[in-house]
PDB file of C-alpha atoms and ligand atoms in Angstrom:
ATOM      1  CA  UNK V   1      79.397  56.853 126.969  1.00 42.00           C
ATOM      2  CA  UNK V   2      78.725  60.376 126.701  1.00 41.00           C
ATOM      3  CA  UNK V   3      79.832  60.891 123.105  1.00 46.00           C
ATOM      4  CA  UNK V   4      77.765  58.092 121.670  1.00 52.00           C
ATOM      5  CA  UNK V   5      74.382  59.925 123.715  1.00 55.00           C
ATOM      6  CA  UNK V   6      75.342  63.158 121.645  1.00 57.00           C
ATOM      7  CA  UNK V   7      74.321  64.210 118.583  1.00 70.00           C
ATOM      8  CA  UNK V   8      70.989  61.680 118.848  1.00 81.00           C
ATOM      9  CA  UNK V   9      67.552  63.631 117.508  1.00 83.00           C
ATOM     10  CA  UNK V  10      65.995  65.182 120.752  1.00 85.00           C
ATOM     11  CA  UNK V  11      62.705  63.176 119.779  1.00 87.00           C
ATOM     12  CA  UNK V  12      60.236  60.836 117.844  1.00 87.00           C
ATOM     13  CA  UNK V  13      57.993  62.076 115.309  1.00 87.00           C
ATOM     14  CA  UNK V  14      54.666  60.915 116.112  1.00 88.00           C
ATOM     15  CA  UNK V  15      54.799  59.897 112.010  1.00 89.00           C
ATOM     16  CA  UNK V  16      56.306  56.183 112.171  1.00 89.00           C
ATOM     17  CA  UNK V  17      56.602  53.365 115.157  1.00 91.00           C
ATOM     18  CA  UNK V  18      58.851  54.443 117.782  1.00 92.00           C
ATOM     19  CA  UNK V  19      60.676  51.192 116.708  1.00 91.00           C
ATOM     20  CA  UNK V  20      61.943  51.785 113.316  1.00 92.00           C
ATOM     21  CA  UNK V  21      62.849  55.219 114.220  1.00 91.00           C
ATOM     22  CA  UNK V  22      64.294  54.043 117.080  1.00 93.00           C
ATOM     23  CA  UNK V  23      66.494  51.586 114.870  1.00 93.00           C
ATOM     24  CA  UNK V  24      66.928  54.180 112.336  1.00 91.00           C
ATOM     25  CA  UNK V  25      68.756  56.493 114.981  1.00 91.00           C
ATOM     26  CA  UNK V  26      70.767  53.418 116.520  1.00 91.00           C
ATOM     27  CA  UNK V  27      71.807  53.077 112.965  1.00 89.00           C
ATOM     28  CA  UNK V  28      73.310  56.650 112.515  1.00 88.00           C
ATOM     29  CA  UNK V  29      74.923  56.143 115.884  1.00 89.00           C
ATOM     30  CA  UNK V  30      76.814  53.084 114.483  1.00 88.00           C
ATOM     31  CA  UNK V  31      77.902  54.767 111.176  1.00 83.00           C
ATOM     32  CA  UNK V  32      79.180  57.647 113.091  1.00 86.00           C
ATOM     33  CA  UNK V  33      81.343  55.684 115.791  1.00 87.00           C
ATOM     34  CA  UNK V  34      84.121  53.282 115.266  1.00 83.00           C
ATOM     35  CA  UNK V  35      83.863  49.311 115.809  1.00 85.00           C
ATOM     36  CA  UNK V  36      83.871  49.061 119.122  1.00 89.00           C
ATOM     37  CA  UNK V  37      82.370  51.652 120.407  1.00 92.00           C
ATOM     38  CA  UNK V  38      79.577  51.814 122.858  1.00 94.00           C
ATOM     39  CA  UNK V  39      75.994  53.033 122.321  1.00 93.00           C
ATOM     40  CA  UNK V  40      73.964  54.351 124.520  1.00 92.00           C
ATOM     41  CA  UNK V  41      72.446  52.752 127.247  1.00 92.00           C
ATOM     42  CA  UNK V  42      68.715  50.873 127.090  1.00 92.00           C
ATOM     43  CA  UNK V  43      67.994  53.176 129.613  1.00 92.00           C
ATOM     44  CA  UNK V  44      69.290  56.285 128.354  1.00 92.00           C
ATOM     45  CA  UNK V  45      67.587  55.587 125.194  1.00 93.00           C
ATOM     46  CA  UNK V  46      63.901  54.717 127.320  1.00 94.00           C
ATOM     47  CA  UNK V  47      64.317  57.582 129.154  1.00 93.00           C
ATOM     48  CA  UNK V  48      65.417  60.295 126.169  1.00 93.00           C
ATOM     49  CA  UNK V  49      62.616  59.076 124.040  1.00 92.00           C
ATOM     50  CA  UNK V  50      59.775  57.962 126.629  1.00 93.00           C
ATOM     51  CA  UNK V  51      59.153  54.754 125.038  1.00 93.00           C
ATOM     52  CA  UNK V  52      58.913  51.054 126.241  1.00 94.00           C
ATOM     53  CA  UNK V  53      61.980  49.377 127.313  1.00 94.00           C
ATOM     54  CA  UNK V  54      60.550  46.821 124.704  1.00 95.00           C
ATOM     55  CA  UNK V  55      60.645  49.076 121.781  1.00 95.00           C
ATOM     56  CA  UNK V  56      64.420  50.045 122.657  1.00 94.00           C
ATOM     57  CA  UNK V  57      65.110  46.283 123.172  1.00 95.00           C
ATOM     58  CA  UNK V  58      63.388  45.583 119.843  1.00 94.00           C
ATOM     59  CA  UNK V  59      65.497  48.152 117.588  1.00 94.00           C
ATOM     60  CA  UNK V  60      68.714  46.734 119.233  1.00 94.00           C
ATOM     61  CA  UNK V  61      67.831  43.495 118.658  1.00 91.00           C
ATOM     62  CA  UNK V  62      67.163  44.306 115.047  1.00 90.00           C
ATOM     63  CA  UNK V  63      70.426  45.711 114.777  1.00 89.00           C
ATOM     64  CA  UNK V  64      72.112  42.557 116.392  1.00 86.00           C
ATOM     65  CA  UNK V  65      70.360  40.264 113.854  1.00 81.00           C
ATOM     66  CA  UNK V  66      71.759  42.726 111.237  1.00 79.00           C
ATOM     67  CA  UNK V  67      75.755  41.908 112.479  1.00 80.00           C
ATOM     68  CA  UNK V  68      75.754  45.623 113.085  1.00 86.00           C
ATOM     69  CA  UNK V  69      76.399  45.693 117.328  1.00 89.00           C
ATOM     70  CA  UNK V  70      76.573  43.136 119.677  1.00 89.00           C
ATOM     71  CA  UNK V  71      75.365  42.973 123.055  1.00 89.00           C
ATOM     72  CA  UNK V  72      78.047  42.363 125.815  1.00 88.00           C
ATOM     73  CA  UNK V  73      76.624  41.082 129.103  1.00 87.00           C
ATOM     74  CA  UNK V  74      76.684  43.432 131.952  1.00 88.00           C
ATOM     75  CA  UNK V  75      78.320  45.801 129.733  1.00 91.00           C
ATOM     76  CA  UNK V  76      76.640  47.148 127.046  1.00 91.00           C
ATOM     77  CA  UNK V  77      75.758  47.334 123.473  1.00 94.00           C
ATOM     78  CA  UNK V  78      79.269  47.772 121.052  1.00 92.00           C
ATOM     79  CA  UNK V  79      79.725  48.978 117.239  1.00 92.00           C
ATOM     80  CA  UNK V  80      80.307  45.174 115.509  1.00 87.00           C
ATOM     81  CA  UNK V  81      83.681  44.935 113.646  1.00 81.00           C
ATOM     82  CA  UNK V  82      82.223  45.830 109.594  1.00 77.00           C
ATOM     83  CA  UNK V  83      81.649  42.287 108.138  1.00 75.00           C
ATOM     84  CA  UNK V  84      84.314  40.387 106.279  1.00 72.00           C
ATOM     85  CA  UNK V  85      83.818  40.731 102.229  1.00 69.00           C
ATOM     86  CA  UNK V  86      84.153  37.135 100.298  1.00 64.00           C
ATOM     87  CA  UNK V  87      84.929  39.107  96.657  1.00 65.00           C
ATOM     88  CA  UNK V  88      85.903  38.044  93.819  1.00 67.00           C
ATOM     89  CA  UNK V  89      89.649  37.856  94.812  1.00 79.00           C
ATOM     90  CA  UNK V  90      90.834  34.426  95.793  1.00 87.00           C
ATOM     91  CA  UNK V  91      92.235  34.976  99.010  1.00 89.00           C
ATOM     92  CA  UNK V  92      93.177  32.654 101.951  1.00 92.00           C
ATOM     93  CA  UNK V  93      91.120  32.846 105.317  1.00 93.00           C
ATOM     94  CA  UNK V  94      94.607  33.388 106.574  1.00 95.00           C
ATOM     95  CA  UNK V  95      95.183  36.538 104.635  1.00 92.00           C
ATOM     96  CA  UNK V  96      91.728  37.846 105.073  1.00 88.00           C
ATOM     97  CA  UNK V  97      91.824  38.113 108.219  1.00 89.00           C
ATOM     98  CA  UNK V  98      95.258  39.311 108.503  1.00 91.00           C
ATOM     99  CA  UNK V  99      94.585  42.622 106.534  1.00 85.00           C
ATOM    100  CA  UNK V 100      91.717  43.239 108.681  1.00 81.00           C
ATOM    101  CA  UNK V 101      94.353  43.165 111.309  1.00 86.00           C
ATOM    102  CA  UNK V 102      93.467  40.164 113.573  1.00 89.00           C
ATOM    103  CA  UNK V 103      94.905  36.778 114.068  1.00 94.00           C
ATOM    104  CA  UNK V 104      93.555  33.716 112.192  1.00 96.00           C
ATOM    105  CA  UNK V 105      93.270  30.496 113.478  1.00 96.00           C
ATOM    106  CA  UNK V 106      92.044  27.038 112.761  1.00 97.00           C
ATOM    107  CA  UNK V 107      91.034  24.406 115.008  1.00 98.00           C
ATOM    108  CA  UNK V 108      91.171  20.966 112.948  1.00 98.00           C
ATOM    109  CA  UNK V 109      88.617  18.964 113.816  1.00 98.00           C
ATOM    110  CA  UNK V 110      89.020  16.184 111.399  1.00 97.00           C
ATOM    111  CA  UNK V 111      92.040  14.779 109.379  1.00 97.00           C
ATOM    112  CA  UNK V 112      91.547  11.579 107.483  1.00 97.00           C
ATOM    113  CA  UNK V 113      92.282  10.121 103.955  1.00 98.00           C
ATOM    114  CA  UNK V 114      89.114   8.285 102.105  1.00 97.00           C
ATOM    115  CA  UNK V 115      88.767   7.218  98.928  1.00 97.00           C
ATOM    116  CA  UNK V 116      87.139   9.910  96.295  1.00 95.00           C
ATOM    117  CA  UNK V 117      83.195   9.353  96.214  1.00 95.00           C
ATOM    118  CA  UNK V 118      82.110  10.200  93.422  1.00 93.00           C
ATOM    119  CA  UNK V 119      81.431  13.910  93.065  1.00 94.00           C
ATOM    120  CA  UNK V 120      84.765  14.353  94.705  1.00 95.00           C
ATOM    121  CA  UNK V 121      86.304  12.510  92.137  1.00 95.00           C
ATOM    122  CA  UNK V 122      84.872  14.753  89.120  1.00 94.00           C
ATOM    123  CA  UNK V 123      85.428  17.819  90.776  1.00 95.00           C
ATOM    124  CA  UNK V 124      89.076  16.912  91.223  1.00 96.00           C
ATOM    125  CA  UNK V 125      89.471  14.979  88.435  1.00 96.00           C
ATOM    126  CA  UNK V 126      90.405  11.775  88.845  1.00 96.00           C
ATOM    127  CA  UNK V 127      88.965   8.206  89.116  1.00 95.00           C
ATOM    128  CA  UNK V 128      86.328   7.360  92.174  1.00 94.00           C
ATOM    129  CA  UNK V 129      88.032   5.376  94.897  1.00 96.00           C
ATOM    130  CA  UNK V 130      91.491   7.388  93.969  1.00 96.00           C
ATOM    131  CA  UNK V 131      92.877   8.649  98.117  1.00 97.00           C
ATOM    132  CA  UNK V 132      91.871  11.725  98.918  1.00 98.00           C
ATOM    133  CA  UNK V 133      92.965  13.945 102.549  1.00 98.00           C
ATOM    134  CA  UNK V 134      90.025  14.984 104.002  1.00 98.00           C
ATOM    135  CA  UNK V 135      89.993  17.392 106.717  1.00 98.00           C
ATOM    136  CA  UNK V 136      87.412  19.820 108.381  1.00 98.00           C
ATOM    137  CA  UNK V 137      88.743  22.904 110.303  1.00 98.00           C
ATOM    138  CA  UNK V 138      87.150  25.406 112.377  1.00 98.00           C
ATOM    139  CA  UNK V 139      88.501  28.654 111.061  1.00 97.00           C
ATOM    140  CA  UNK V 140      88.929  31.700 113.575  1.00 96.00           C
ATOM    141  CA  UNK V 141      89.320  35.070 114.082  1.00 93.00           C
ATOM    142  CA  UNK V 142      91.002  36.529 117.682  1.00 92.00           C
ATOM    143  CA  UNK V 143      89.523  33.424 118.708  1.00 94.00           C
ATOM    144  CA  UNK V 144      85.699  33.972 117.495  1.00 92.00           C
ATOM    145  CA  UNK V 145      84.465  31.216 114.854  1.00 95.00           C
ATOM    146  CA  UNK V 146      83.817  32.122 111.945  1.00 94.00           C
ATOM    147  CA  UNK V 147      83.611  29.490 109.388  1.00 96.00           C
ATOM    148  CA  UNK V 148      83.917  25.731 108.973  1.00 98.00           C
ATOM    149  CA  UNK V 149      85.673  24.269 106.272  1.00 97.00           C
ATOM    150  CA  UNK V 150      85.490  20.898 104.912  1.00 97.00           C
ATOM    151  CA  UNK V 151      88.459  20.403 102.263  1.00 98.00           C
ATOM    152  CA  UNK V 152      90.069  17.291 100.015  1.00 98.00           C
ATOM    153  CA  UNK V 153      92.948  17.508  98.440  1.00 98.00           C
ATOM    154  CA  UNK V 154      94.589  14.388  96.300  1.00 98.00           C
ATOM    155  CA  UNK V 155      96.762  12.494  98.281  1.00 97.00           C
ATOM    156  CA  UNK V 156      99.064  11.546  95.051  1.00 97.00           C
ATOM    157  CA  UNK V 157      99.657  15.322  94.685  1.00 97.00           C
ATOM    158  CA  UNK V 158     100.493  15.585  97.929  1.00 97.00           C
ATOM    159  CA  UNK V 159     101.669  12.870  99.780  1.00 97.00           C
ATOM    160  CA  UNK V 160     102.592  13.653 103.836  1.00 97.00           C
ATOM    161  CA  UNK V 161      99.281  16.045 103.977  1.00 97.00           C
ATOM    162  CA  UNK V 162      97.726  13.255 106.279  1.00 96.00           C
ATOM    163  CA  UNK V 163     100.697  13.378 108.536  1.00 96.00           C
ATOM    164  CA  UNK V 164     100.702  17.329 108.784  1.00 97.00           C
ATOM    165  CA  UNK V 165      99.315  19.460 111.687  1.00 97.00           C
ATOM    166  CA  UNK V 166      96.906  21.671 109.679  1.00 97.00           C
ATOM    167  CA  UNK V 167      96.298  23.385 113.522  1.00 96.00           C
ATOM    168  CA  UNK V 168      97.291  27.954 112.982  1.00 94.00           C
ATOM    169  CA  UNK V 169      98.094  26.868 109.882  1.00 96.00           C
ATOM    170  CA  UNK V 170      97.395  28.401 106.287  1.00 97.00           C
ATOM    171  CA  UNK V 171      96.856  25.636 103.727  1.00 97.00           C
ATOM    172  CA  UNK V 172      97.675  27.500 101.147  1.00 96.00           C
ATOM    173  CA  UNK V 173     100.914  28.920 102.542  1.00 96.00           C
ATOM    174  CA  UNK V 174     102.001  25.101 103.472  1.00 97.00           C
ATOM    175  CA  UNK V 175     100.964  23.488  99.962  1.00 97.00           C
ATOM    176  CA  UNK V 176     103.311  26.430  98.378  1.00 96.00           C
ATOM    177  CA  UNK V 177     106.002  25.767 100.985  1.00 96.00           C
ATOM    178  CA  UNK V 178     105.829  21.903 100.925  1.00 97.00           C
ATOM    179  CA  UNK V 179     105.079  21.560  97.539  1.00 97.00           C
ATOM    180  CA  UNK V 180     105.566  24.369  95.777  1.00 96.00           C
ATOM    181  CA  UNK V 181     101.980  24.730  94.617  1.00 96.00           C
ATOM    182  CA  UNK V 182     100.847  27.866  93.854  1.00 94.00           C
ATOM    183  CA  UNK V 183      97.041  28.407  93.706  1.00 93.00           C
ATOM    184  CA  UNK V 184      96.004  30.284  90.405  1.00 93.00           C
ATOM    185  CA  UNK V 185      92.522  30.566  89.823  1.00 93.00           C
ATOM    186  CA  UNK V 186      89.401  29.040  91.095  1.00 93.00           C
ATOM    187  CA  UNK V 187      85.327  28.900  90.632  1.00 92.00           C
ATOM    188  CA  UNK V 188      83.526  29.097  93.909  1.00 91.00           C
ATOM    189  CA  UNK V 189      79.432  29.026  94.028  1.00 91.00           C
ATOM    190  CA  UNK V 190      77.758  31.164  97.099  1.00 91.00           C
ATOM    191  CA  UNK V 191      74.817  28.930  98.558  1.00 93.00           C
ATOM    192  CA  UNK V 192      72.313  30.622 101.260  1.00 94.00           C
ATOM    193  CA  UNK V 193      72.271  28.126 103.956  1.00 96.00           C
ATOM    194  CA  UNK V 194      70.586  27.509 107.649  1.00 96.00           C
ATOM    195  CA  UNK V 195      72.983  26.454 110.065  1.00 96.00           C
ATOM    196  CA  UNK V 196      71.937  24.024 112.364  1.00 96.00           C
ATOM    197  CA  UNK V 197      73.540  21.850 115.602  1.00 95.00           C
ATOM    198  CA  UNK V 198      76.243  20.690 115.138  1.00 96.00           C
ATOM    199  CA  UNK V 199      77.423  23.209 112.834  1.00 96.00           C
ATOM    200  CA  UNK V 200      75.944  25.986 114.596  1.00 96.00           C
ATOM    201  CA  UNK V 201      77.408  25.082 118.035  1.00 96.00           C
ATOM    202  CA  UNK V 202      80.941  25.096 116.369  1.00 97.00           C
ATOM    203  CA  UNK V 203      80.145  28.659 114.899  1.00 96.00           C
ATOM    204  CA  UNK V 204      78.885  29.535 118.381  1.00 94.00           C
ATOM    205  CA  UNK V 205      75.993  30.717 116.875  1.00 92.00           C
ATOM    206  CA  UNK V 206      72.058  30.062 117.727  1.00 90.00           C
ATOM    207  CA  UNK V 207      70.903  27.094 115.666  1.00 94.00           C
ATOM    208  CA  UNK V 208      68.354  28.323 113.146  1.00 94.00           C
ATOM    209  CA  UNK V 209      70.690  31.369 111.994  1.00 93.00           C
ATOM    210  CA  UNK V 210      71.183  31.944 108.523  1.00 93.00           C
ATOM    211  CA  UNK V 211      74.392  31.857 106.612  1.00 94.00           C
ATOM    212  CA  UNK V 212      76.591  31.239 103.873  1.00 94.00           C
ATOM    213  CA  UNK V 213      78.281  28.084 102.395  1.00 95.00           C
ATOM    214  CA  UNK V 214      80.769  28.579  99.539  1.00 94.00           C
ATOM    215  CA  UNK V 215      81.910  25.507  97.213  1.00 94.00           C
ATOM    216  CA  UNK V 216      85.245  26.477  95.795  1.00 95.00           C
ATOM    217  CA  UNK V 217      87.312  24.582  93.539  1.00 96.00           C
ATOM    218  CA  UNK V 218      91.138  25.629  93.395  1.00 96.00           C
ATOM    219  CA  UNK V 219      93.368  24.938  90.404  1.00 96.00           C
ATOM    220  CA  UNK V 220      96.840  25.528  89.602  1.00 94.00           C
ATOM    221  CA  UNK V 221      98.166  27.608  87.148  1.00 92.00           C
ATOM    222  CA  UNK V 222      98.073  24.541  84.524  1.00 93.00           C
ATOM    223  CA  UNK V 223      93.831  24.052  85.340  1.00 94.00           C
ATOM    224  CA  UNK V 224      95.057  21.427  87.262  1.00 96.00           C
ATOM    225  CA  UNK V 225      92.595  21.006  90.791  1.00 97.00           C
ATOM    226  CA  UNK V 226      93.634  21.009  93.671  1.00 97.00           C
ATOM    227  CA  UNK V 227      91.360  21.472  96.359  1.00 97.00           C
ATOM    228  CA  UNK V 228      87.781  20.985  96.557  1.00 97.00           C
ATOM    229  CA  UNK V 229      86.204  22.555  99.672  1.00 97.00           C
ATOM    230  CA  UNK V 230      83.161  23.321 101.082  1.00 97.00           C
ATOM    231  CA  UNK V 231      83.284  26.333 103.897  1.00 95.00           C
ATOM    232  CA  UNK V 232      80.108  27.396 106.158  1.00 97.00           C
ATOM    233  CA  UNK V 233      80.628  30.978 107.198  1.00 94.00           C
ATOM    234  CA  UNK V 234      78.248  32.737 109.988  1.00 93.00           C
ATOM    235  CA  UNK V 235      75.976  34.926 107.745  1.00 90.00           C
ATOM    236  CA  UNK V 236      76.137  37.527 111.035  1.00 85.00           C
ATOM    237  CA  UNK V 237      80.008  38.614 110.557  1.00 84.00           C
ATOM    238  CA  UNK V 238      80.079  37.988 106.086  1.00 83.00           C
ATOM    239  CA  UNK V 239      78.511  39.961 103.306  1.00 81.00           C
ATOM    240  CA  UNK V 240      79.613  39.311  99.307  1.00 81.00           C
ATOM    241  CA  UNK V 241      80.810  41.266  97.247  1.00 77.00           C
ATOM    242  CA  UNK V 242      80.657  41.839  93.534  1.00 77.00           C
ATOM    243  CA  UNK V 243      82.267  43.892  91.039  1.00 75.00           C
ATOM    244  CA  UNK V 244      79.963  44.095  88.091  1.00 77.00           C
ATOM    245  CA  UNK V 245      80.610  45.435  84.351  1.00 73.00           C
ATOM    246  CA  UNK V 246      78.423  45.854  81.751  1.00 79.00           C
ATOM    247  CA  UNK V 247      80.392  45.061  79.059  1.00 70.00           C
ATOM    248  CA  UNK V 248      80.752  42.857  76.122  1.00 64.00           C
ATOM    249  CA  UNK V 249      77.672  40.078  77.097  1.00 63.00           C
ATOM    250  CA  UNK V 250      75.020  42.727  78.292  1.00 64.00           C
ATOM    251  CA  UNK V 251      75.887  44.228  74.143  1.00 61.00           C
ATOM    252  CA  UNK V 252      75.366  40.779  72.734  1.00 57.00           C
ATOM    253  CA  UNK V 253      72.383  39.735  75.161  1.00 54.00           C
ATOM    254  CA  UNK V 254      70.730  42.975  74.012  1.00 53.00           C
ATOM    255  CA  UNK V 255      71.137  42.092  70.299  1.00 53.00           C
ATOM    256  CA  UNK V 256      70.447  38.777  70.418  1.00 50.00           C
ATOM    257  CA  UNK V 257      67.205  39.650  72.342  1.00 50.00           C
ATOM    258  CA  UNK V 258      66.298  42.324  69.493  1.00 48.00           C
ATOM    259  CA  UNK V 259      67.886  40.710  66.697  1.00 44.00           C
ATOM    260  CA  UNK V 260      64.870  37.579  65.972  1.00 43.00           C
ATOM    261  CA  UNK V 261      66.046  35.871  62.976  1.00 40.00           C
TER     262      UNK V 261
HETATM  263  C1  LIG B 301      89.230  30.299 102.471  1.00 93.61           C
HETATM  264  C2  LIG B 301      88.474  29.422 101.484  1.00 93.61           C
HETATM  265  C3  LIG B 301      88.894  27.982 101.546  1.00 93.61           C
HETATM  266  C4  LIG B 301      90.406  27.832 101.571  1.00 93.61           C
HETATM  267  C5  LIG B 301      91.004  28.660 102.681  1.00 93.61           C
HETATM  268  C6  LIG B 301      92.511  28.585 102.744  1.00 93.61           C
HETATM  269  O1  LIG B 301      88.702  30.166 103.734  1.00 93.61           O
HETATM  270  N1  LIG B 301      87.035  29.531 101.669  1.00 93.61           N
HETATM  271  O2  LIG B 301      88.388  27.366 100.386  1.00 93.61           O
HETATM  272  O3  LIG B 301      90.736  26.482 101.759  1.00 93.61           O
HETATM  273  O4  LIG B 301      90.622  30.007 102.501  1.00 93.61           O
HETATM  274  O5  LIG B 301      92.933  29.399 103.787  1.00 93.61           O
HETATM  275  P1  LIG B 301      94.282  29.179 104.578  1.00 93.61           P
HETATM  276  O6  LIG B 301      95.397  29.254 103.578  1.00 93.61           O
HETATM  277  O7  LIG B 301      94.308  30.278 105.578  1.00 93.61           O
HETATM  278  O8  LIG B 301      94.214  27.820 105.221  1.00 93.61           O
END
């Protein structure tokens, strides 16, 4: 406990709220120590800086609602784990979370075939009605939710996938095992969302919190699809990422913009 109390600023500066600095400090604390790690106490932080017990309790909730620490009853405030990236490479849930080191899981919640409504059936390309496996899992990491995932797959394509325990399981490790699909390339869309009961029981999260919901559409090396899902992450534990270039289109945007006719 000692080592996260050293190295704090001996005071405020009478410049800013007590709160912001307060957070600000909290905040180099966290950079400094690994995930994990535990802060210093409320009350070492009330009594070092002779402010409110509120005004600590404010700038650690702050930096809860940020994903950055977490509060552990009766323990303590901890460093959070950094968030988990969604970039641009398309990865499994199962090998995201495995190079991060912890152990994925999925809890299936629902596991039917239906007949393709009709977005379903253009994103995957094939007449409405056609059978589709349906399933929703909750996704997990050491345990702790972290996403819910609503997929359909055709059932022609891959006949048995209603009989198969998609429980622990990757999907995308059992369609290239089963049926030696390989997933190539895929367009996903990244949708601010609100998650609400039931959803936000599932996630173990407080209704009302804010989040992510990605629509991706998997294809196989031939642009044929494959899977058309819909996956609610916790916006608390998942940031995206983006490489960007300026290259090529920024050129021809900046022409075309100048250019007039
Ligand atoms: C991610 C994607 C899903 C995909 C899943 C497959 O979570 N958002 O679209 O279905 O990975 O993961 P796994 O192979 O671990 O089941």
């Amino acid at each position: 406990m000692s080592t996260s109390a050293t190295h704090l600023p001996d005071a405020l500066t009478d410049d800013r709220a007590k709160g912001v600095q307060l957070e600000e400090i909290l905040e180099g604390v966290v950079a400094r120590l690994g995930p994990g790690s535990l802060l210093p106490s409320e009350r070492q932080l009330t009594d070092r800086y002779h402010v409110a017990r509120m005004t600590v309790r404010g700038a650690v909730d702050a930096l809860i609602a940020r994903g950055l620490v977490y509060r552990s009853p009766g323990q303590g405030t901890f460093v959070a784990q950094p968030r988990f990236a969604q970039s641009e490479a398309l990865t499994s849930f199962t090998e995201d979370m495995r190079r991060r080191g912890l152990r994925p899981g999925a809890r299936v919640l629902s596991h039917d075939v239906v007949a393709a409504d009709a977005n379903t059936a253009i994103q995957l390309e094939i007449e409405p009605g056609v059978a589709v496996v349906r399933f929703e899992r909750l996704r997990t990491a050491d345990n702790e939710p972290m996403a819910l995932e609503r997929a359909h797959l055709p059932l022609e394509r891959f006949p048995g996938l209603d009989e198969l325990d998609l429980g622990n399981v990757s999907l995308y490790d059992e369609l290239r095992r089963r049926w030696d699909t390989e997933i190539h390339h895929a367009d996903q869309r990244v949708y601010a969302v609100i998650h609400h009961d039931p959803d936000a029981a599932l996630l173990s999260i407080t209704p009302g919190q804010a989040g992510f919901r990605f629509v991706r559409l998997t294809r196989d090396a031939a642009g044929v699809p494959i899977e058309y899902v819909e996956s609610l992450y916790r916006g608390d534990h998942y940031e995206v990422r983006a490489h960007l270039h300026r290259g090529a289109f920024a050129d021809a945007a900046g022409t075309s913009d100048t250019g007039g006719s």
